[in-house]
Amino acid sequence: MLGEMVIDGVEIPADGERADPADEALSRAAGGDQRAFAELYDLLSARVFGLILRIVVDRSQSEEVLQEVFLEAWQAAGSFDADRGRARSWLLTIAHRRSVDRVRSAQSSKQRDLAAGARELAAVRPGVDEEVELLVDGGRAVQCLNEIPEPQRRALVLAYFGGYSQREIAVLLDTPLGTIKTRIRDGLTKLKSALEETR
């Protein structure tokens, strides 16, 4: 048989080399044919995504890269030359390049974050004299806290060490809210005076 054959709706050239539907879809998409581009996506997106996922590993990032690849393919479809290669190879090359770029970008971002965190830790870390002063002040505060009346001390401990709101303390101690506010205010005043006396 000479000439072209049609098998399952696909034209087979006379030389026996089967036409690639992806090549044809990309060629039509280069002319602005959106249906052809959707066809190209349907034909190759799973294979392209598989490559991206193997490189990037993270699924959500891989999905983003897949979108970038097909956006680039849509925008650059006119530069595709069927004489130089297949649409599949062209798209996989774009996918590989973009995936590697994403991995490098993520690694670079991680290194920047680690370096920034290390700088912060180095800058925030107090010196030995500051640590000793904090310990002495803390010890002094506990000592002074023990010197104020028990109802005020209990309200202060619940508020500042327990993290409770004044309303929650009132419920916990079964005491009117106004009384709790007064105890905390008076307790802070006495604690401040006691701390000043010990300096």
XYZ file of C-alpha atoms in Angstrom:
199
model
C 0.000 0.000 0.000
C 1.361 3.326 -1.030
C 0.445 6.646 0.539
C -0.887 7.229 4.045
C -2.932 4.763 6.117
C -5.448 5.632 8.818
C -5.475 3.451 11.945
C -7.893 4.312 14.741
C -8.277 7.790 13.301
C -4.509 8.474 13.281
C -2.768 9.036 9.967
C 0.351 6.924 9.504
C 2.819 8.364 6.974
C 3.879 6.112 4.098
C 7.420 5.724 5.439
C 6.013 3.854 8.459
C 6.820 6.588 10.977
C 3.753 7.333 13.042
C 2.739 11.002 13.379
C 2.835 12.233 16.974
C -0.496 13.798 18.030
C 1.337 15.987 20.566
C 3.471 17.487 17.780
C 0.360 18.246 15.769
C -1.459 19.722 18.779
C 1.501 21.956 19.619
C 1.789 23.127 16.019
C -1.885 24.085 16.018
C -1.550 25.714 19.442
C 1.275 27.864 18.056
C -1.374 29.446 15.835
C -3.474 30.331 18.884
C -5.742 27.271 18.828
C -6.838 26.870 22.447
C -8.535 23.519 21.832
C -5.309 22.147 20.413
C -3.470 23.377 23.510
C -6.047 21.674 25.769
C -5.474 18.511 23.743
C -1.719 18.868 24.226
C -2.270 19.256 27.971
C -4.426 16.128 28.078
C -1.829 14.173 26.129
C 1.283 15.164 28.094
C 0.392 16.666 31.485
C 0.563 13.360 33.397
C 4.000 12.518 32.007
C 5.305 16.066 32.579
C 3.908 16.069 36.118
C 5.610 12.748 36.854
C 8.987 14.196 35.905
C 8.399 17.356 37.947
C 7.286 15.396 41.011
C 10.404 13.199 40.891
C 12.599 16.308 40.986
C 10.647 18.678 43.241
C 9.134 15.962 45.509
C 6.579 18.320 47.135
C 3.200 17.752 45.439
C 1.788 21.288 45.770
C 5.022 22.842 44.495
C 5.047 20.320 41.641
C 1.531 21.374 40.673
C 2.679 25.003 40.563
C 5.642 24.077 38.372
C 3.315 22.131 36.046
C 1.231 25.274 35.565
C 4.375 27.300 34.880
C 5.556 24.745 32.309
C 2.321 24.788 30.344
C 2.073 28.570 30.585
C 5.556 28.837 29.119
C 4.622 26.273 26.444
C 1.564 28.315 25.486
C 3.568 31.533 25.304
C 6.502 29.977 23.422
C 4.571 27.538 21.213
C 5.557 29.568 18.154
C 9.237 28.855 18.802
C 8.731 25.067 18.722
C 10.382 23.547 15.653
C 9.025 20.078 14.826
C 12.040 19.468 12.578
C 14.363 19.697 15.575
C 12.458 17.455 17.974
C 9.209 16.234 19.425
C 6.708 18.239 21.464
C 7.078 15.709 24.276
C 10.847 16.238 24.497
C 10.436 20.002 24.259
C 7.930 20.089 27.134
C 9.961 17.683 29.269
C 13.034 19.885 28.783
C 11.072 22.940 29.969
C 9.725 20.915 32.907
C 13.187 19.702 33.904
C 14.666 23.206 33.787
C 11.800 24.735 35.783
C 11.875 21.910 38.350
C 15.594 22.314 38.946
C 15.101 26.089 39.267
C 12.354 25.531 41.863
C 14.525 23.150 43.905
C 17.475 25.555 43.813
C 15.222 28.452 44.787
C 13.771 26.471 47.714
C 17.243 25.447 48.907
C 18.502 29.003 48.615
C 15.484 30.308 50.545
C 16.000 27.696 53.256
C 19.676 28.614 53.587
C 18.783 32.319 53.831
C 16.218 31.552 56.555
C 18.705 29.431 58.491
C 21.388 32.109 58.233
C 18.923 34.797 59.358
C 17.818 32.617 62.279
C 21.426 31.998 63.299
C 22.150 35.743 63.187
C 19.082 36.432 65.334
C 20.092 33.839 67.892
C 23.594 35.233 68.043
C 22.316 38.793 68.426
C 19.634 38.017 71.018
C 21.701 35.764 73.246
C 22.410 37.662 76.465
C 25.866 37.789 77.966
C 26.762 36.001 81.211
C 26.300 39.197 83.241
C 22.784 39.684 81.835
C 21.861 36.051 82.594
C 23.072 36.442 86.191
C 21.093 39.670 86.549
C 17.936 37.958 85.245
C 18.405 35.107 87.719
C 18.984 37.503 90.627
C 15.955 39.637 89.634
C 13.840 36.495 89.263
C 14.889 35.205 92.654
C 14.220 38.607 94.194
C 10.770 38.728 92.566
C 9.850 35.297 93.996
C 11.073 36.344 97.434
C 9.076 39.587 97.311
C 6.019 37.762 95.964
C 6.062 35.579 99.096
C 5.912 38.733 101.245
C 2.595 40.061 99.923
C -0.771 38.867 101.315
C -1.938 35.444 100.087
C -5.126 36.606 98.235
C -3.091 39.153 96.209
C -0.269 36.662 95.621
C -2.699 33.993 94.392
C -4.363 36.446 91.950
C -0.952 37.585 90.632
C 0.327 34.016 90.202
C -2.795 32.990 88.286
C -2.609 36.104 86.086
C 1.116 36.246 85.312
C 2.285 32.654 85.666
C -0.968 30.851 84.878
C -1.917 33.076 81.943
C -5.507 33.486 83.117
C -7.583 36.583 82.397
C -9.055 38.539 85.297
C -12.530 37.198 84.459
C -11.229 33.592 84.496
C -9.499 34.178 87.849
C -12.773 35.494 89.279
C -14.507 32.272 88.234
C -11.653 30.051 89.487
C -11.568 31.738 92.896
C -15.347 32.272 93.064
C -14.727 35.955 93.764
C -16.304 39.086 92.224
C -14.395 40.460 89.214
C -13.944 43.887 90.853
C -12.290 42.266 93.860
C -9.874 40.341 91.605
C -8.941 43.560 89.753
C -8.265 45.296 93.059
C -6.167 42.374 94.366
C -4.033 42.330 91.218
C -3.559 46.116 91.248
C -2.710 46.226 94.963
C -0.501 43.153 94.667
C 1.504 44.724 91.820
C 1.932 47.930 93.818
C 3.220 46.007 96.861
C 5.451 43.807 94.709
C 6.979 46.871 93.044
C 7.641 48.523 96.417
C 9.198 45.328 97.788
C 11.471 44.983 94.757
C 12.638 48.582 95.079
C 13.481 48.068 98.734
C 15.700 45.062 97.965
C 17.851 46.912 95.412
